[in-house]
Tab-separated table of C-alpha atoms and ligand atoms in Angstrom:
chain	number	residue	atom	x	y	z
A	1	MET	CA	156.297	39.792	180.792
A	2	ALA	CA	156.780	36.117	181.533
A	3	THR	CA	159.628	36.882	183.929
A	4	ARG	CA	157.590	39.584	185.626
A	5	PHE	CA	154.777	37.133	186.205
A	6	GLY	CA	157.370	34.598	187.343
A	7	ASP	CA	158.711	37.118	189.847
A	8	TRP	CA	155.250	37.996	191.052
A	9	LEU	CA	154.430	34.334	191.584
A	10	ASN	CA	157.810	33.622	193.120
A	11	GLU	CA	157.330	36.307	195.732
A	12	ARG	CA	154.106	34.583	196.785
A	13	SER	CA	155.081	30.940	196.366
A	14	GLY	CA	158.851	30.592	196.295
A	15	TRP	CA	158.521	28.333	193.257
A	16	ARG	CA	162.012	29.220	191.980
A	17	ALA	CA	163.642	27.627	195.017
A	18	ALA	CA	161.520	24.513	194.463
A	19	TYR	CA	162.365	24.485	190.764
A	20	THR	CA	166.066	24.789	191.517
A	21	MET	CA	165.851	22.011	194.062
A	22	VAL	CA	164.125	19.660	191.625
A	23	PHE	CA	165.559	20.494	188.220
A	24	LEU	CA	168.793	22.354	188.866
A	25	ARG	CA	170.095	20.259	191.726
A	26	LYS	CA	173.703	19.160	191.581
A	27	ILE	CA	174.258	15.619	190.467
A	28	PRO	CA	177.424	13.633	189.926
A	29	LYS	CA	178.607	12.736	186.461
A	30	ILE	CA	176.314	9.936	185.472
A	31	ASN	CA	175.216	8.061	182.376
A	32	TRP	CA	172.131	7.143	180.383
A	33	ALA	CA	171.190	4.285	182.692
A	34	TYR	CA	170.236	6.949	185.233
A	35	THR	CA	167.448	8.149	182.988
A	36	LEU	CA	165.476	4.907	183.410
A	37	GLY	CA	163.602	6.152	186.474
A	38	SER	CA	162.560	9.303	184.630
A	39	ALA	CA	161.597	7.192	181.628
A	40	THR	CA	159.339	5.128	183.887
A	41	LEU	CA	157.848	8.313	185.277
A	42	PHE	CA	157.200	9.558	181.768
A	43	ALA	CA	155.554	6.282	180.749
A	44	MET	CA	153.407	6.592	183.860
A	45	ILE	CA	152.192	10.031	182.789
A	46	ILE	CA	151.257	8.650	179.354
A	47	GLN	CA	149.370	5.826	181.073
A	48	ILE	CA	147.462	8.269	183.256
A	49	VAL	CA	146.470	10.506	180.354
A	50	THR	CA	145.450	7.690	177.990
A	51	GLY	CA	143.799	5.778	180.846
A	52	ILE	CA	141.625	8.748	181.752
A	53	LEU	CA	140.648	9.090	178.095
A	54	LEU	CA	139.666	5.414	177.969
A	55	THR	CA	137.356	5.798	180.968
A	56	LEU	CA	135.277	8.261	178.948
A	57	TYR	CA	133.920	5.319	176.944
A	58	TYR	CA	134.798	2.091	178.698
A	59	VAL	CA	132.132	0.546	180.934
A	60	PRO	CA	132.969	-2.216	183.446
A	61	ASP	CA	129.752	-4.108	182.823
A	62	PRO	CA	129.857	-7.751	181.713
A	63	GLN	CA	127.188	-7.067	179.084
A	64	LEU	CA	128.844	-4.006	177.657
A	65	ALA	CA	132.570	-4.039	178.403
A	66	TYR	CA	133.562	-5.929	175.264
A	67	ALA	CA	131.330	-3.801	173.032
A	68	SER	CA	132.586	-0.578	174.558
A	69	VAL	CA	136.178	-1.615	173.910
A	70	GLY	CA	135.256	-2.515	170.339
A	71	TYR	CA	133.631	0.862	169.929
A	72	ILE	CA	136.772	2.596	171.183
A	73	THR	CA	139.082	0.607	168.922
A	74	ASN	CA	137.058	0.458	165.728
A	75	GLU	CA	134.688	3.373	165.640
A	76	LEU	CA	135.922	6.348	167.603
A	77	PRO	CA	138.349	8.684	165.876
A	78	PHE	CA	141.853	7.850	167.144
A	79	GLY	CA	140.412	5.382	169.630
A	80	TRP	CA	142.885	2.827	168.260
A	81	LEU	CA	145.693	5.253	169.062
A	82	ILE	CA	144.600	6.033	172.615
A	83	ARG	CA	143.984	2.373	173.383
A	84	GLY	CA	147.166	1.313	171.597
A	85	LEU	CA	149.245	3.770	173.604
A	86	HIS	CA	147.724	2.524	176.837
A	87	HIS	CA	148.181	-1.106	175.822
A	88	TRP	CA	151.803	-0.842	174.741
A	89	GLY	CA	152.541	1.720	177.429
A	90	ALA	CA	151.649	-0.907	180.016
A	91	SER	CA	154.335	-3.226	178.659
A	92	ALA	CA	156.768	-0.332	178.441
A	93	MET	CA	156.142	0.465	182.113
A	94	VAL	CA	156.957	-3.077	183.199
A	95	LEU	CA	160.057	-3.172	181.026
A	96	LEU	CA	161.319	0.220	182.169
A	97	VAL	CA	160.648	-0.331	185.846
A	98	VAL	CA	162.543	-3.621	185.729
A	99	LEU	CA	165.461	-2.074	183.840
A	100	HIS	CA	165.513	0.805	186.343
A	101	MET	CA	165.690	-1.690	189.180
A	102	VAL	CA	168.460	-3.606	187.461
A	103	ARG	CA	170.465	-0.387	187.186
A	104	VAL	CA	169.955	0.281	190.892
A	105	ILE	CA	171.139	-3.243	191.672
A	106	ILE	CA	174.160	-3.138	189.388
A	107	TYR	CA	175.333	0.200	190.764
A	108	GLY	CA	174.587	-0.817	194.356
A	109	ALA	CA	172.389	2.289	194.624
A	110	TYR	CA	170.118	0.592	197.178
A	111	LYS	CA	172.731	0.930	199.978
A	112	TYR	CA	172.693	3.354	202.889
A	113	PRO	CA	171.106	5.914	202.961
A	114	ARG	CA	168.841	4.766	200.121
A	115	GLU	CA	167.296	1.621	201.594
A	116	PHE	CA	163.945	3.302	202.000
A	117	THR	CA	164.050	4.534	198.406
A	118	TRP	CA	164.562	0.901	197.459
A	119	ILE	CA	161.658	-0.244	199.620
A	120	THR	CA	159.279	2.255	198.045
A	121	GLY	CA	160.691	1.081	194.715
A	122	VAL	CA	159.770	-2.535	195.456
A	123	ALA	CA	156.231	-1.410	196.235
A	124	LEU	CA	156.178	0.493	192.934
A	125	LEU	CA	157.310	-2.630	191.082
A	126	LEU	CA	154.489	-4.667	192.605
A	127	LEU	CA	152.042	-1.881	191.849
A	128	THR	CA	153.132	-1.842	188.226
A	129	PHE	CA	152.459	-5.576	188.006
A	130	SER	CA	149.077	-5.131	189.697
A	131	PHE	CA	148.135	-2.529	187.123
A	132	GLY	CA	148.933	-5.029	184.414
A	133	PHE	CA	146.984	-7.809	186.080
A	134	THR	CA	143.832	-5.792	186.784
A	135	GLY	CA	143.937	-3.991	183.433
A	136	TYR	CA	144.226	-7.226	181.488
A	137	LEU	CA	140.730	-8.358	182.488
A	138	LEU	CA	138.979	-5.169	181.435
A	139	PRO	CA	138.529	-5.900	177.661
A	140	TRP	CA	136.430	-8.886	178.814
A	141	ASP	CA	137.380	-11.151	175.950
A	142	GLN	CA	138.530	-14.764	176.032
A	143	ARG	CA	142.152	-13.867	176.601
A	144	ALA	CA	141.245	-11.520	179.439
A	145	TYR	CA	139.035	-14.122	181.029
A	146	TRP	CA	141.527	-16.962	180.924
A	147	ALA	CA	144.449	-14.809	181.986
A	148	THR	CA	142.481	-13.905	185.089
A	149	VAL	CA	141.581	-17.551	185.699
A	150	VAL	CA	145.278	-18.411	185.560
A	151	GLY	CA	146.337	-15.382	187.579
A	152	THR	CA	143.913	-15.983	190.395
A	153	GLN	CA	144.735	-19.684	190.459
A	154	ILE	CA	148.351	-18.733	191.017
A	155	GLY	CA	147.111	-16.699	193.978
A	156	GLU	CA	145.200	-19.732	195.184
A	157	VAL	CA	148.336	-21.773	195.875
A	158	THR	CA	149.314	-19.318	198.605
A	159	PRO	CA	149.618	-21.417	201.779
A	160	VAL	CA	146.701	-21.329	204.242
A	161	VAL	CA	144.868	-18.246	202.883
A	162	GLY	CA	144.998	-19.228	199.201
A	163	ASP	CA	141.321	-20.093	198.759
A	164	THR	CA	140.163	-17.001	200.593
A	165	LEU	CA	142.587	-14.854	198.638
A	166	ARG	CA	141.231	-16.065	195.329
A	167	ALA	CA	137.629	-15.625	196.442
A	168	VAL	CA	138.341	-12.083	197.623
A	169	MET	CA	140.156	-11.234	194.398
A	170	LEU	CA	137.285	-12.550	192.282
A	171	GLY	CA	134.492	-11.377	194.543
A	172	GLY	CA	133.135	-14.933	194.690
A	173	GLU	CA	134.030	-18.403	193.513
A	174	GLU	CA	133.905	-17.594	189.822
A	175	ILE	CA	134.782	-14.714	187.562
A	176	SER	CA	131.676	-12.568	187.255
A	177	GLY	CA	130.477	-9.016	186.899
A	178	LEU	CA	131.652	-8.526	190.461
A	179	THR	CA	135.179	-9.443	189.415
A	180	LEU	CA	135.058	-7.019	186.534
A	181	SER	CA	133.890	-4.070	188.601
A	182	ARG	CA	136.352	-4.658	191.406
A	183	PHE	CA	139.247	-5.049	188.967
A	184	TYR	CA	138.130	-1.828	187.348
A	185	GLY	CA	137.871	-0.033	190.687
A	186	ALA	CA	141.322	-1.262	191.606
A	187	HIS	CA	142.772	-0.337	188.236
A	188	VAL	CA	141.453	3.215	188.034
A	189	TRP	CA	141.101	4.280	191.683
A	190	VAL	CA	142.945	2.189	194.216
A	191	LEU	CA	146.197	1.502	192.389
A	192	PRO	CA	146.634	5.004	190.903
A	193	SER	CA	146.112	6.640	194.307
A	194	VAL	CA	148.717	4.449	195.911
A	195	LEU	CA	151.013	4.821	192.903
A	196	LEU	CA	150.977	8.613	192.993
A	197	LEU	CA	151.572	8.661	196.723
A	198	LEU	CA	154.500	6.267	196.450
A	199	VAL	CA	156.020	7.933	193.407
A	200	GLY	CA	155.874	11.196	195.345
A	201	ILE	CA	157.733	9.677	198.273
A	202	HIS	CA	160.187	7.877	195.964
A	203	ILE	CA	161.107	11.045	194.113
A	204	TYR	CA	161.249	13.099	197.263
A	205	LEU	CA	163.774	10.601	198.590
A	206	VAL	CA	165.801	10.664	195.378
A	207	ILE	CA	166.061	14.440	195.599
A	208	ARG	CA	166.598	14.548	199.331
A	209	ASN	CA	169.383	11.912	199.325
A	210	GLY	CA	170.887	12.912	196.018
A	211	ILE	CA	171.685	10.488	193.269
A	212	THR	CA	174.512	7.947	193.612
A	213	SER	CA	177.592	8.356	191.482
A	214	VAL	CA	178.745	5.557	189.234
A	215	PRO	CA	180.728	3.247	191.529
A	216	LYS	CA	184.482	3.253	190.973
A	217	ARG	CA	186.695	0.191	190.761
A	218	GLY	CA	187.199	-1.257	194.252
A	219	GLU	CA	184.340	0.673	195.806
B	1	MET	CA	181.538	14.281	173.673
B	2	VAL	CA	182.810	17.478	175.217
B	3	GLU	CA	185.126	16.966	178.187
B	4	GLU	CA	183.704	18.517	181.362
B	5	LYS	CA	186.063	20.450	183.597
B	6	GLY	CA	185.796	22.445	186.786
B	7	HIS	CA	182.097	22.599	187.596
B	8	PRO	CA	180.570	19.127	187.390
B	9	ASN	CA	177.063	19.976	186.277
B	10	GLY	CA	176.761	22.780	188.790
B	11	ILE	CA	174.098	25.419	188.586
B	12	ASP	CA	175.521	28.011	186.296
B	13	GLU	CA	174.199	29.861	183.386
B	14	GLN	CA	177.496	30.285	181.615
B	15	PRO	CA	177.927	28.843	178.193
B	16	ALA	CA	179.828	25.593	178.110
B	17	THR	CA	183.067	27.120	177.032
B	18	ASP	CA	185.168	24.045	177.652
B	19	ALA	CA	185.827	23.687	173.972
B	20	LYS	CA	188.480	26.090	172.807
B	21	PRO	CA	186.948	28.969	170.917
B	22	LYS	CA	187.777	28.704	167.302
B	23	ALA	CA	189.373	31.618	165.548
B	24	GLY	CA	186.840	34.332	164.779
B	25	GLU	CA	184.030	32.681	166.756
B	26	ASP	CA	181.464	34.990	168.340
B	27	LEU	CA	181.560	33.904	171.984
B	28	ASP	CA	178.531	35.927	173.068
B	29	HIS	CA	176.241	34.236	170.629
B	30	ARG	CA	177.073	30.681	171.438
B	31	VAL	CA	174.130	28.803	172.850
B	32	SER	CA	174.833	27.318	176.245
B	33	ARG	CA	174.471	23.598	176.603
B	34	ARG	CA	171.850	24.123	179.276
B	35	LYS	CA	169.787	26.320	177.040
B	36	LEU	CA	170.020	23.847	174.180
B	37	LEU	CA	168.953	20.968	176.394
B	38	VAL	CA	166.111	22.870	178.017
B	39	THR	CA	164.830	23.953	174.615
B	40	GLY	CA	165.245	20.440	173.254
B	41	VAL	CA	163.316	18.911	176.125
B	42	GLY	CA	160.649	21.585	175.769
B	43	VAL	CA	160.221	20.981	172.050
B	44	MET	CA	160.105	17.223	172.503
B	45	SER	CA	157.579	17.445	175.343
B	46	GLY	CA	155.452	19.755	173.248
B	47	ALA	CA	155.580	17.362	170.297
B	48	ILE	CA	154.596	14.417	172.459
B	49	ALA	CA	151.809	16.363	174.159
B	50	ALA	CA	150.481	17.316	170.724
B	51	THR	CA	150.687	13.720	169.464
B	52	VAL	CA	148.393	12.632	172.244
B	53	GLY	CA	146.492	15.884	172.751
B	54	VAL	CA	145.315	16.572	169.207
B	55	PRO	CA	143.923	13.051	168.576
B	56	ALA	CA	142.387	13.259	172.056
B	57	ILE	CA	140.254	16.198	170.943
B	58	PHE	CA	138.824	14.164	168.048
B	59	TYR	CA	138.443	11.156	170.308
B	60	VAL	CA	136.453	13.094	172.883
B	61	ALA	CA	134.336	14.834	170.255
B	62	GLY	CA	133.736	11.579	168.329
B	63	PRO	CA	130.176	10.693	169.372
B	64	ALA	CA	128.999	14.254	168.720
B	65	GLN	CA	129.620	13.567	165.031
B	66	GLU	CA	127.634	10.353	164.930
B	67	GLN	CA	124.143	10.094	163.492
B	68	GLY	CA	121.608	8.480	165.751
B	69	GLY	CA	121.557	5.550	163.348
B	70	GLU	CA	117.765	5.665	163.227
B	71	GLN	CA	116.089	3.948	160.324
B	72	ASP	CA	114.939	6.154	157.572
B	73	TRP	CA	111.343	5.196	156.791
B	74	ILE	CA	109.513	3.651	159.711
B	75	ARG	CA	106.639	1.256	159.015
B	76	LEU	CA	103.539	1.982	161.097
B	77	GLY	CA	100.956	-0.525	159.850
B	78	THR	CA	98.268	-1.057	157.249
B	79	ALA	CA	96.841	2.080	155.704
B	80	SER	CA	93.350	0.586	155.396
B	81	SER	CA	92.977	0.474	159.176
B	82	ILE	CA	92.900	4.255	159.336
B	83	GLU	CA	89.391	5.665	159.338
B	84	THR	CA	88.464	9.097	158.128
B	85	GLY	CA	87.343	11.816	160.502
B	86	THR	CA	89.282	10.660	163.512
B	87	GLN	CA	92.853	10.120	164.762
B	88	THR	CA	94.330	6.657	164.901
B	89	LEU	CA	97.129	6.093	167.381
B	90	MET	CA	99.800	3.894	165.809
B	91	LYS	CA	102.968	2.621	167.428
B	92	ALA	CA	106.285	1.596	166.036
B	93	THR	CA	109.526	0.593	167.654
B	94	VAL	CA	112.586	2.344	166.382
B	95	GLU	CA	116.170	1.349	167.012
B	96	ARG	CA	118.545	3.975	168.186
B	97	ARG	CA	122.265	3.463	168.303
B	98	ALA	CA	124.400	5.449	170.709
B	99	GLY	CA	127.982	4.254	170.504
B	100	TYR	CA	128.073	0.562	171.417
B	101	LEU	CA	124.478	0.486	172.665
B	102	THR	CA	121.409	-0.081	170.551
B	103	THR	CA	118.189	0.755	172.316
B	104	THR	CA	114.636	0.437	171.093
B	105	GLU	CA	112.198	3.233	171.545
B	106	GLU	CA	108.430	3.259	171.211
B	107	LEU	CA	107.174	5.861	168.838
B	108	SER	CA	103.486	6.824	169.019
B	109	VAL	CA	101.958	8.685	166.148
B	110	PHE	CA	98.467	9.967	165.449
B	111	VAL	CA	97.510	9.258	161.865
B	112	SER	CA	94.497	10.746	160.114
B	113	THR	CA	93.199	10.949	156.603
B	114	GLU	CA	90.487	12.886	154.804
B	115	ASN	CA	90.245	10.791	151.684
B	116	GLY	CA	91.965	7.487	152.459
B	117	ALA	CA	94.850	8.382	150.189
B	118	ASP	CA	96.666	11.303	151.800
B	119	PHE	CA	97.760	10.797	155.379
B	120	VAL	CA	98.818	13.180	158.103
B	121	ALA	CA	101.036	11.827	160.886
B	122	LEU	CA	101.410	13.877	164.048
B	123	SER	CA	103.761	13.225	166.918
B	124	ASN	CA	101.999	12.667	170.249
B	125	ILE	CA	104.674	14.659	172.081
B	126	CYS	CA	103.499	18.040	173.291
B	127	THR	CA	105.654	20.822	171.891
B	128	HIS	CA	105.555	22.636	175.224
B	129	LEU	CA	107.542	20.418	177.580
B	130	GLY	CA	107.174	16.980	176.095
B	131	CYS	CA	104.175	15.373	177.824
B	132	ARG	CA	102.094	12.941	175.765
B	133	VAL	CA	98.928	14.391	174.292
B	134	ARG	CA	95.732	12.380	173.886
B	135	TRP	CA	92.961	12.604	171.329
B	136	VAL	CA	89.387	13.216	172.461
B	137	ASP	CA	86.946	12.366	169.711
B	138	ASP	CA	83.955	14.264	171.163
B	139	GLN	CA	85.834	17.511	171.264
B	140	ASN	CA	87.753	16.889	168.050
B	141	ALA	CA	90.998	17.989	169.674
B	142	PHE	CA	94.229	16.851	171.323
B	143	PHE	CA	94.673	17.565	175.025
B	144	CYS	CA	97.863	17.767	176.986
B	145	PRO	CA	97.398	16.858	180.662
B	146	CYS	CA	100.451	18.777	181.873
B	147	HIS	CA	99.534	22.417	181.276
B	148	ASN	CA	96.160	22.075	179.635
B	149	ALA	CA	97.202	22.706	176.070
B	150	VAL	CA	94.697	22.012	173.306
B	151	PHE	CA	95.671	21.223	169.725
B	152	GLY	CA	93.404	21.022	166.709
B	153	PRO	CA	93.151	17.870	164.544
B	154	ASP	CA	95.810	19.297	162.193
B	155	GLY	CA	98.120	19.912	165.162
B	156	THR	CA	97.702	23.688	165.455
B	157	VAL	CA	97.762	25.166	168.940
B	158	LEU	CA	94.295	26.204	170.052
B	159	GLU	CA	94.996	26.921	173.692
B	160	GLY	CA	97.810	26.854	176.195
B	161	PRO	CA	101.549	27.419	176.300
B	162	PRO	CA	102.980	25.311	173.415
B	163	PRO	CA	105.144	27.449	171.126
B	164	ARG	CA	104.418	25.571	167.895
B	165	PRO	CA	102.029	22.983	166.411
B	166	LEU	CA	102.520	19.263	166.975
B	167	ASP	CA	105.439	17.899	164.961
B	168	ARG	CA	104.498	16.337	161.657
B	169	PHE	CA	106.073	13.333	159.981
B	170	GLU	CA	106.443	12.861	156.294
B	171	THR	CA	104.237	9.953	155.160
B	172	LYS	CA	104.094	7.529	152.285
B	173	VAL	CA	102.051	4.448	151.425
B	174	GLU	CA	103.652	1.445	149.811
B	175	ASP	CA	101.907	-1.905	149.200
B	176	GLY	CA	99.096	-0.836	151.524
B	177	GLN	CA	101.556	-0.126	154.327
B	178	ILE	CA	101.952	3.324	155.799
B	179	PHE	CA	105.456	4.646	156.473
B	180	ILE	CA	106.627	7.773	158.241
B	181	ARG	CA	109.873	9.682	158.303
B	182	ARG	CA	111.133	12.530	160.439
B	183	THR	CA	111.405	15.778	158.550
C	301	HEM	C1	156.715	3.394	188.971
C	301	HEM	C2	157.935	3.015	189.179
C	301	HEM	C3	159.171	3.872	189.457
C	301	HEM	C4	159.409	5.198	189.148
C	301	HEM	C5	158.460	6.172	188.452
C	301	HEM	C6	160.748	5.486	189.643
C	301	HEM	C7	161.373	6.716	189.491
C	301	HEM	C8	162.689	6.986	189.890
C	301	HEM	C9	163.461	8.130	189.487
C	301	HEM	C10	162.985	9.266	188.561
C	301	HEM	C11	164.703	8.018	190.078
C	301	HEM	C12	165.895	8.961	189.850
C	301	HEM	C13	167.149	8.190	189.352
C	301	HEM	C14	166.940	7.391	188.110
C	301	HEM	O1	166.130	7.778	187.275
C	301	HEM	O2	167.591	6.307	187.984
C	301	HEM	C15	164.684	6.824	190.898
C	301	HEM	C16	165.737	6.376	191.716
C	301	HEM	C17	165.721	5.215	192.468
C	301	HEM	N1	164.815	4.178	192.351
C	301	HEM	FE1	163.082	4.290	191.326
C	301	HEM	N2	161.282	4.373	190.254
C	301	HEM	C18	160.360	3.364	190.143
C	301	HEM	C19	160.531	2.067	190.591
C	301	HEM	C20	161.624	1.597	191.330
C	301	HEM	C21	161.864	0.213	191.661
C	301	HEM	C22	160.993	-0.976	191.193
C	301	HEM	C23	163.003	0.180	192.429
C	301	HEM	C24	163.683	-1.017	193.072
C	301	HEM	C25	163.050	-2.004	193.657
C	301	HEM	C26	163.476	1.543	192.570
C	301	HEM	C27	164.572	1.937	193.332
C	301	HEM	C28	165.170	3.168	193.226
C	301	HEM	C29	166.355	3.582	193.973
C	301	HEM	C30	167.075	2.778	195.079
C	301	HEM	C31	166.699	4.863	193.496
C	301	HEM	C32	167.879	5.723	193.932
C	301	HEM	C33	168.965	5.470	192.907
C	301	HEM	C34	170.166	6.345	193.100
C	301	HEM	O3	170.181	7.151	194.037
C	301	HEM	O4	171.074	6.198	192.265
C	301	HEM	N3	162.630	2.369	191.867
C	301	HEM	N4	163.464	6.204	190.758
C	302	FES	S1	103.769	19.885	178.341
C	302	FES	FE1	101.958	19.959	177.223
C	302	FES	S2	101.156	21.785	177.912
C	302	FES	FE2	102.995	21.775	178.986
């Protein structure tokens, strides 16, 4: 039954060839360090699912944001779990993405023909940090507020455009409701769109170029 | 770890027979490494999806379980201010909690009494489509401006489309104060 449906669908979509190309492709003999990219991808999926669930209740309004987060954490059934997963998942993402990059560096996997994979990877690293930065403000508590003050002041020391950069980030001279809504917009719309696009390209490249083998002595 | 030979992780559905078959082992019923891994990954993914998915159902359904958080007995005002033979419009603000938001709502109620001791409290919301009815003393009736409904002083429908009489509140008097409660 399942195979018959699979055949029917395959005839009209060729999904088996795609499946083989993605999941049954030949790879060299590798080790656990090569699973770090997939682990990051997995953490990303958790972040997307729990993040979408959080948007059902969270409101990016300076009057209500803090209360809505409190409601999620303390009153909704399993709200603590959904929020906790998203919270700790964010740290896991940063950790995993950095470890993944370290593996690529140690094995020299960034070399020809994988330079572009590396470049998309650098963008993904920065994106991951941006997620953390924009997400941190959203609970709208003291810690969120001051972290954003510090973060945007770091941006301010950028030569020449520093002041403008900070003002654009904050949507004004000070942190306000405008800051909150633009951080929210960035966190749930802008960054995820770019992330998915880049992850798509990154993984396409990994499959298209094949994975590196563990370098041998003298290589 | 099993030593790999020959086909380095190629696409093949054969069982990983690298290990020497032991005496008396049923070769046909050995589970291939691929199958084991695919099943393992499937089971683990399923478990993780359930760990997030099942709580997510409760999480999404959460507010549906909540009570409106409305106060029980609502104080309207002094009972002595209500005259017999007419309807007195009384207002109260009620707090309603929806999640993290508490809103206040004006409640308007027509109160009447025949003997100064037993009170009838009628909602001013038309039971047709929710317009506000008004009391006209001369005609001894409530009128709804939206579709011309007419209700009697006890709330019964006299004319028009409303499907049922005006909603009644339960009433009580305590220390000269009149209280109402939704039934
Ligand atoms: C959201 C973040 C990222 C995701 C989801 C991701 C995902 C992946 C996956 C699944 C692979 C397959 C091989 C493996 O797992 O090791 C891979 C390979 C690769 N990644 Fe990433 N990656 C991310 C970030 C990065 C970063 C920050 C860099 C470096 C700056 C990077 C550079 C590379 C390179 C060069 C390869 C090819 C490695 C090889 O062929 O051996 N990636 N990535
Ligand atoms: S709403 Fe009152 S008659 Fe229709």
